[in-house]
Amino acid sequence: MTTATTGEEPMALALARLRTSGMRVTAQRMALLMAISESAGHLDADALRERAQRVTGSLSLQATYNVLRALTDAGLVRCTQISGHPARYEIERHDNHHHFVCRSCGAIRDVECTVGAAPCLETHLPAEYDIQEAAVTFWGLCPDCRAAAPAS
Ligand SMILES: [Zn+2]
Ligand SMILES: [Zn+2]
């Protein structure tokens, strides 16, 4: 790419990411990858579809899931499954971060890896097991919900 202006930057970045991972560049992949990188993270497929549609025109939820899976499989996107919530997507930064989920409003925020390297937690599994990562979800109340909750 030639020198990109601010407006072109997310597009250039998405293009570079797709090319680096060896993926074929399609309008749907570009639109969803840009929607993910432009968001603050942790959007579900429906919200991402809505954003991507502004670029691609009508996009089915099934097509959205297919693209999100392809991007996840290629290591460009991180998919987080939190029980009781639809899967959330964010750009994969390989930083092994965890998530805090508010029980009341469902807000999700990143929690830095407590150790700095996967799998981050000590286990007592036999050495024959090759542990690669740990997914930790911290549950509680966010500051807003905590302030709104009646004092107990
Ligand atoms: Zn909350
Ligand atoms: Zn996250």
Short mmCIF file of C-alpha atoms and ligand atoms in Angstrom, two decimals:
data_model
loop_
_atom_site.label_atom_id
_atom_site.label_comp_id
_atom_site.label_asym_id
_atom_site.label_seq_id
_atom_site.Cartn_x
_atom_site.Cartn_y
_atom_site.Cartn_z
CA MET A 1 0.00 0.00 0.00
CA THR A 2 1.07 3.58 -0.57
CA THR A 3 1.00 6.07 2.26
CA ALA A 4 -2.44 5.84 3.79
CA THR A 5 -4.47 8.70 5.13
CA THR A 6 -6.25 8.18 8.44
CA GLY A 7 -9.43 7.10 6.68
CA GLU A 8 -7.66 4.45 4.62
CA GLU A 9 -5.58 3.11 7.47
CA PRO A 10 -8.04 0.53 8.87
CA MET A 11 -8.58 -0.75 5.35
CA ALA A 12 -4.85 -1.01 4.65
CA LEU A 13 -4.37 -2.78 7.95
CA ALA A 14 -7.18 -5.25 7.30
CA LEU A 15 -5.80 -5.93 3.84
CA ALA A 16 -2.31 -6.50 5.21
CA ARG A 17 -3.64 -8.85 7.90
CA LEU A 18 -5.55 -10.96 5.39
CA ARG A 19 -2.58 -11.13 3.02
CA THR A 20 -0.09 -11.98 5.76
CA SER A 21 -2.27 -14.87 6.89
CA GLY A 22 -2.50 -16.12 3.32
CA MET A 23 -6.26 -15.63 3.15
CA ARG A 24 -8.04 -14.68 -0.02
CA VAL A 25 -9.21 -11.08 0.24
CA THR A 26 -12.99 -10.74 -0.03
CA ALA A 27 -15.24 -7.77 0.64
CA GLN A 28 -16.97 -9.62 3.49
CA ARG A 29 -13.71 -10.57 5.21
CA MET A 30 -12.43 -7.01 4.83
CA ALA A 31 -15.65 -5.50 6.18
CA LEU A 32 -15.85 -7.79 9.21
CA LEU A 33 -12.16 -7.51 10.03
CA MET A 34 -12.45 -3.73 9.91
CA ALA A 35 -15.60 -3.79 12.02
CA ILE A 36 -13.75 -5.82 14.65
CA SER A 37 -10.62 -3.66 14.66
CA GLU A 38 -12.60 -0.43 14.78
CA SER A 39 -14.72 -1.56 17.73
CA ALA A 40 -13.54 -1.53 21.31
CA GLY A 41 -13.67 -5.33 21.16
CA HIS A 42 -16.01 -8.06 22.37
CA LEU A 43 -18.86 -7.52 19.91
CA ASP A 44 -21.05 -10.46 18.96
CA ALA A 45 -21.74 -11.66 15.42
CA ASP A 46 -24.98 -9.73 15.15
CA ALA A 47 -23.43 -6.39 16.06
CA LEU A 48 -20.49 -7.02 13.73
CA ARG A 49 -22.85 -8.00 10.92
CA GLU A 50 -24.72 -4.75 11.37
CA ARG A 51 -21.51 -2.75 11.07
CA ALA A 52 -20.12 -4.75 8.16
CA GLN A 53 -23.36 -4.36 6.22
CA ARG A 54 -22.74 -0.63 5.95
CA VAL A 55 -19.85 -1.57 3.68
CA THR A 56 -20.95 -4.78 1.98
CA GLY A 57 -24.69 -4.33 1.79
CA SER A 58 -26.93 -7.18 2.95
CA LEU A 59 -24.97 -9.88 4.78
CA SER A 60 -26.67 -12.94 6.26
CA LEU A 61 -25.97 -14.03 9.80
CA GLN A 62 -24.79 -17.41 8.47
CA ALA A 63 -22.33 -15.72 6.12
CA THR A 64 -21.17 -13.58 9.04
CA TYR A 65 -20.53 -16.66 11.17
CA ASN A 66 -18.69 -18.36 8.32
CA VAL A 67 -16.37 -15.40 7.83
CA LEU A 68 -15.81 -14.99 11.56
CA ARG A 69 -14.88 -18.66 11.84
CA ALA A 70 -12.45 -18.37 8.92
CA LEU A 71 -10.83 -15.29 10.48
CA THR A 72 -10.62 -17.06 13.84
CA ASP A 73 -9.14 -20.20 12.30
CA ALA A 74 -6.56 -18.06 10.51
CA GLY A 75 -5.50 -16.58 13.86
CA LEU A 76 -6.56 -13.03 12.98
CA VAL A 77 -9.50 -12.90 15.33
CA ARG A 78 -10.01 -14.16 18.84
CA CYS A 79 -13.37 -15.68 19.68
CA THR A 80 -14.35 -15.78 23.33
CA GLN A 81 -17.12 -18.03 24.59
CA ILE A 82 -18.69 -16.86 27.82
CA SER A 83 -21.51 -18.96 29.20
CA GLY A 84 -24.88 -17.26 28.84
CA HIS A 85 -23.56 -14.88 26.18
CA PRO A 86 -23.19 -15.09 22.40
CA ALA A 87 -19.59 -15.56 21.25
CA ARG A 88 -17.59 -12.32 21.28
CA TYR A 89 -14.93 -11.34 18.77
CA GLU A 90 -11.84 -9.17 18.95
CA ILE A 91 -8.56 -8.81 17.09
CA GLU A 92 -6.15 -11.56 18.18
CA ARG A 93 -3.19 -9.91 19.89
CA HIS A 94 -1.72 -13.10 21.35
CA ASP A 95 -1.45 -11.39 24.72
CA ASN A 96 -3.20 -14.18 26.63
CA HIS A 97 -5.59 -11.76 28.30
CA HIS A 98 -8.66 -12.84 30.24
CA HIS A 99 -12.11 -11.31 30.70
CA PHE A 100 -14.19 -9.76 33.41
CA VAL A 101 -17.94 -10.07 32.90
CA CYS A 102 -20.49 -8.04 34.84
CA ARG A 103 -23.26 -10.31 36.10
CA SER A 104 -25.72 -7.46 36.03
CA CYS A 105 -25.28 -5.60 32.72
CA GLY A 106 -23.11 -8.13 30.85
CA ALA A 107 -20.33 -5.62 30.18
CA ILE A 108 -17.06 -7.33 29.27
CA ARG A 109 -13.62 -5.92 29.79
CA ASP A 110 -10.13 -7.26 29.32
CA VAL A 111 -8.11 -8.43 32.27
CA GLU A 112 -4.38 -8.60 31.65
CA CYS A 113 -2.74 -11.97 31.89
CA THR A 114 -1.73 -12.35 35.50
CA VAL A 115 1.60 -13.96 34.73
CA GLY A 116 2.52 -12.77 31.27
CA ALA A 117 2.66 -16.01 29.36
CA ALA A 118 0.21 -18.79 28.53
CA PRO A 119 -1.16 -20.85 30.15
CA CYS A 120 -0.87 -18.39 33.04
CA LEU A 121 -2.19 -20.76 35.70
CA GLU A 122 -0.47 -23.57 37.53
CA THR A 123 -2.15 -26.91 37.22
CA HIS A 124 -1.56 -30.32 38.63
CA LEU A 125 -2.13 -32.26 35.45
CA PRO A 126 0.40 -35.00 34.71
CA ALA A 127 3.35 -33.91 32.55
CA GLU A 128 2.02 -36.01 29.67
CA TYR A 129 -0.54 -33.26 29.03
CA ASP A 130 0.51 -30.44 26.76
CA ILE A 131 -1.34 -27.43 28.16
CA GLN A 132 -1.35 -24.52 25.74
CA GLU A 133 -3.62 -21.93 27.24
CA ALA A 134 -6.14 -21.24 29.97
CA ALA A 135 -9.32 -19.23 29.49
CA VAL A 136 -10.31 -17.47 32.68
CA THR A 137 -13.52 -15.52 33.16
CA PHE A 138 -13.83 -13.28 36.20
CA TRP A 139 -17.44 -12.64 37.21
CA GLY A 140 -18.73 -9.81 39.33
CA LEU A 141 -20.23 -6.33 39.18
CA CYS A 142 -18.89 -3.44 37.12
CA PRO A 143 -18.47 -0.06 38.90
CA ASP A 144 -21.73 1.31 37.41
CA CYS A 145 -23.81 -1.67 38.50
CA ARG A 146 -22.09 -1.73 41.85
CA ALA A 147 -23.02 1.91 42.42
CA ALA A 148 -26.63 1.21 41.36
CA ALA A 149 -27.00 -1.89 43.54
CA PRO A 150 -28.86 -1.40 46.83
CA ALA A 151 -26.49 -1.55 49.78
CA SER A 152 -26.75 -4.91 51.48
ZN ZN B 1 -22.52 -3.83 34.99
ZN ZN B 2 -10.70 -9.39 25.25
#
